Amino acid sequence: MQSAPIGKKMINTQPPRQVPSLIKGNTALQLFTDRHNFIKLFAEYLNEDEQPHQKILFLTGDGGNGKSLLINFLKEKCCKRFPQEKWHELKTQSDEEVTEFIVNAPDFKPVPAVLLDFGKHPTGVSEERPQDPFYGLSMLYRRLLSTIQNHNYQLHFPLYEFACILYLKQNEKLTPEIMSQYFESSVKSAFISGIMTVIDDTVNSLPPPLITIISSILSQPIERLREHIDGNLTLRYLRGRALREDNFELLQDLDVDTELINELPRLFASDINVAMSKSNAPERVVLFFDSYEAFWKEQRNLSNILFFEKDRWLRHLLHEVLNLSNHRIVVVVAGREPPRWHEDRKLNISQEHIDSRQVLHLSTSDAKIYLKKVKNCLGSEDILHSQVSDKLIKIASVDNNQVHPFCLSLCADSLREVVKEGKDINLDNLGNIVKPTDKIRITVELILKYTDNNIKYAVDVLSACRAFNFEVYHRLGRELHFSSEQPDFDTLTKFPFVWKYEDRGQDWYCIHNLVRQLNHEDNNETTQKAHAKLENFYRDRNDVAEAIYHAICQDSQRGVSEWIIFFRLEMKRRNFEVCRILLALRKEMNF
C-alpha cells in the first residue's frame, strides 16, 4: 500500500476498492443460491425427448422473491442440451447434483434463448416498448434472430416479416433505419424495398405471381436475379419456406390496425414452427418473458374486456405455439400472480397447459450459503462472521425458516461501503451500517409496487390483523372507510402479498409479515386505528387473547400486563387451550 507523509500522519493514496453491487448484474448471478428444483425442471424441458413437456412454465411469487434473477440465471447458465445417454443418467440424480453439473458442464449444445421483460420502461424509442402488440413482438423477433445467428443456426420469418412491412408502410413508419432492424441481410432489405414499391403501386389490387414481382422490380432476368441474391430467393427456396402467393394476397386484404395487427402473433408462431422443423434449426429455442404483471400495473378492477385486452397479443402468441404442439419451443413466463388465461372466453389457454410453480423465500440454510458467497465476493473473511450473518438473516426473515431474498441482498449490499473504506464491523455498529428499517421499507415498496392508493390504504388497515376473513375485512372497511364489498375482497386476496392463513381454516388470510412489521415500527396511524377497532371487535366477541394482542400493539405495557394477569387466571382454571393461544402470541410480540 502506498502512503505519503504529512507531518506525523500517513494517508492512504491508493484509490478505494471498487466493490460491485450485489443486487444486480453479473454479481447477482454469481451469488445465485438454491432454486435447484427449478433448474432441474428447466433441464427437463430442454432435454427430455421421450416424454417432452408441452406446457408453458409459469413462475409466480412475491415481489423480490427472485423470479427475475432465476430467469436470468436459467438464460445465462442453464440453456444447455446434452446427449440423451447423459441426460438419462443425469435426471436420476438429486436436484443439487443436476445444478452442479449443468452450471459447470464442459460439453453441451447451447440452446438459443431470448428474454422480453414487460417491466422495462420504454426507452423513448418507439421500437423499445415491450408491452406493445407490434413493437413488443418485434423486439422478441429481433432478439431471437440475433441470438440464432450468434449460435450459427438459421430461422426465417417470411410471413411475419412481410406483415410487418405492410403494417409499418400503411402507418407511414417505414424508414431505412427501421427496415434494417427487421431483415437478416442487405439482400433481403433490397428484396423488401421492392415489395414496398409493389405495395405503393398495387394497394387496391392483388399482386402478380411473386417471382414475377421480384424480377420486374429489379429489372433484370431471373437468372441474374438468382446470381445477385445467391439463390436465396429462388422459387424453390420460397416454396421450401411454405410461401404461397395467396399468403401475401390475404395479408394485403386485411385492415392494418384492426386485423393485420392481430394476425402478427399467429404469423410469428407459424413461421417459427416451420423454421424449427428445418435441418439448420436448433433442437430447442427458449422464449423467456418476465414481469408479466406489468401489463396491468395497479389496474386490477378493469372489466374482463379491458383486462384481457392488455396481454392479448402475448396470449395469442402462446396459444398458437401450444396449438403447434412443438415441444422444441420452450416458453417460460414469470409473474407475481398465476395467469387468468382460462377465464377469457375469446382466447382461452386452459390451466392444463400451464405448469405453474411458486418461487418461495429462501430457507435459513440457503440464506447462510448466500452470505458465504457474499463474503467471498467482498473478499473479506471477517466481514460476515456467524453472528453478523445470523443478524442479517433475522432482519430479512418473514417467518420461521423463510428469508426474503431481496431484503437479505439489500442488507448484504450495505456492507460494501464497509469493505471499501476498510472499517470494522460488529454487532454494536451493524444496525447503523445496515439500517434495517430502511431495508425493510425498500423491500415493502417493491412488494406493494402495483397497488393503488385504495389498496394501499386497505393493506395498512389489514396489516393490524394477525389474520382476517371477509367478515373482519368488511367490518374494518365500514368503520375505517374503504371499499370492502365482496368484489374488493376478491381483488385484494389475489395479490401475492396476501397470504392464506390456514391455521384459522379456509378463507382466512394475512398480510405479508414484512408489511406488518414495517407498519408497526413506523407506528403507522392507519394501522393503529385498526388495532383499536380490532381490540373492541374481539372484546365484543369475548376473544380475550386476540384482544390482548391488539392491546399490546397499541400500548405494550398495558397489553403485556393484561397478558400476564389473564394467563395466570387461565392456568388456575386449567384452561390449557387458552394458555396455548396466549403462548403462541409471544412470537408476535416483537411487533
mmCIF file with all atom_site columns, C-alpha atoms in Angstrom, residues 475-476 479 529-543 546-548 550-551 554 558:
data_model
loop_
_atom_site.group_PDB
_atom_site.id
_atom_site.type_symbol
_atom_site.label_atom_id
_atom_site.label_alt_id
_atom_site.label_comp_id
_atom_site.label_asym_id
_atom_site.label_entity_id
_atom_site.label_seq_id
_atom_site.pdbx_PDB_ins_code
_atom_site.Cartn_x
_atom_site.Cartn_y
_atom_site.Cartn_z
_atom_site.occupancy
_atom_site.B_iso_or_equiv
_atom_site.pdbx_formal_charge
_atom_site.auth_seq_id
_atom_site.auth_comp_id
_atom_site.auth_asym_id
_atom_site.auth_atom_id
_atom_site.pdbx_PDB_model_num
ATOM 1  C CA . ARG A 1 475 ? -66.290 -4.547  9.261  1.00 0.00 ? 475 ARG A CA 1
ATOM 2  C CA . LEU A 1 476 ? -62.951 -2.719  9.084  1.00 0.00 ? 476 LEU A CA 1
ATOM 3  C CA . GLU A 1 479 ? -65.519 1.577   10.277 1.00 0.00 ? 479 GLU A CA 1
ATOM 4  C CA . LYS A 1 529 ? -56.624 2.953   14.265 1.00 0.00 ? 529 LYS A CA 1
ATOM 5  C CA . ALA A 1 530 ? -57.273 -0.569  13.015 1.00 0.00 ? 530 ALA A CA 1
ATOM 6  C CA . HIS A 1 531 ? -55.732 -2.064  16.181 1.00 0.00 ? 531 HIS A CA 1
ATOM 7  C CA . ALA A 1 532 ? -58.170 -0.033  18.295 1.00 0.00 ? 532 ALA A CA 1
ATOM 8  C CA . LYS A 1 533 ? -61.150 -1.175  16.214 1.00 0.00 ? 533 LYS A CA 1
ATOM 9  C CA . LEU A 1 534 ? -59.987 -4.789  16.318 1.00 0.00 ? 534 LEU A CA 1
ATOM 10 C CA . GLU A 1 535 ? -59.460 -4.747  20.079 1.00 0.00 ? 535 GLU A CA 1
ATOM 11 C CA . ASN A 1 536 ? -63.070 -3.645  20.549 1.00 0.00 ? 536 ASN A CA 1
ATOM 12 C CA . PHE A 1 537 ? -64.266 -6.155  17.948 1.00 0.00 ? 537 PHE A CA 1
ATOM 13 C CA . TYR A 1 538 ? -62.659 -9.108  19.730 1.00 0.00 ? 538 TYR A CA 1
ATOM 14 C CA . ARG A 1 539 ? -63.691 -7.954  23.207 1.00 0.00 ? 539 ARG A CA 1
ATOM 15 C CA . ASP A 1 540 ? -67.275 -7.851  21.978 1.00 0.00 ? 540 ASP A CA 1
ATOM 16 C CA . ARG A 1 541 ? -66.791 -11.471 20.899 1.00 0.00 ? 541 ARG A CA 1
ATOM 17 C CA . ASN A 1 542 ? -65.181 -12.385 24.230 1.00 0.00 ? 542 ASN A CA 1
ATOM 18 C CA . ASP A 1 543 ? -61.993 -13.400 22.384 1.00 0.00 ? 543 ASP A CA 1
ATOM 19 C CA . GLU A 1 546 ? -56.922 -11.763 20.325 1.00 0.00 ? 546 GLU A CA 1
ATOM 20 C CA . ALA A 1 547 ? -57.989 -8.521  22.019 1.00 0.00 ? 547 ALA A CA 1
ATOM 21 C CA . ILE A 1 548 ? -54.828 -8.606  24.149 1.00 0.00 ? 548 ILE A CA 1
ATOM 22 C CA . HIS A 1 550 ? -54.164 -5.655  19.638 1.00 0.00 ? 550 HIS A CA 1
ATOM 23 C CA . ALA A 1 551 ? -53.803 -4.007  23.058 1.00 0.00 ? 551 ALA A CA 1
ATOM 24 C CA . GLN A 1 554 ? -51.175 -0.067  20.818 1.00 0.00 ? 554 GLN A CA 1
ATOM 25 C CA . ARG A 1 558 ? -50.922 -2.202  29.117 1.00 0.00 ? 558 ARG A CA 1
#
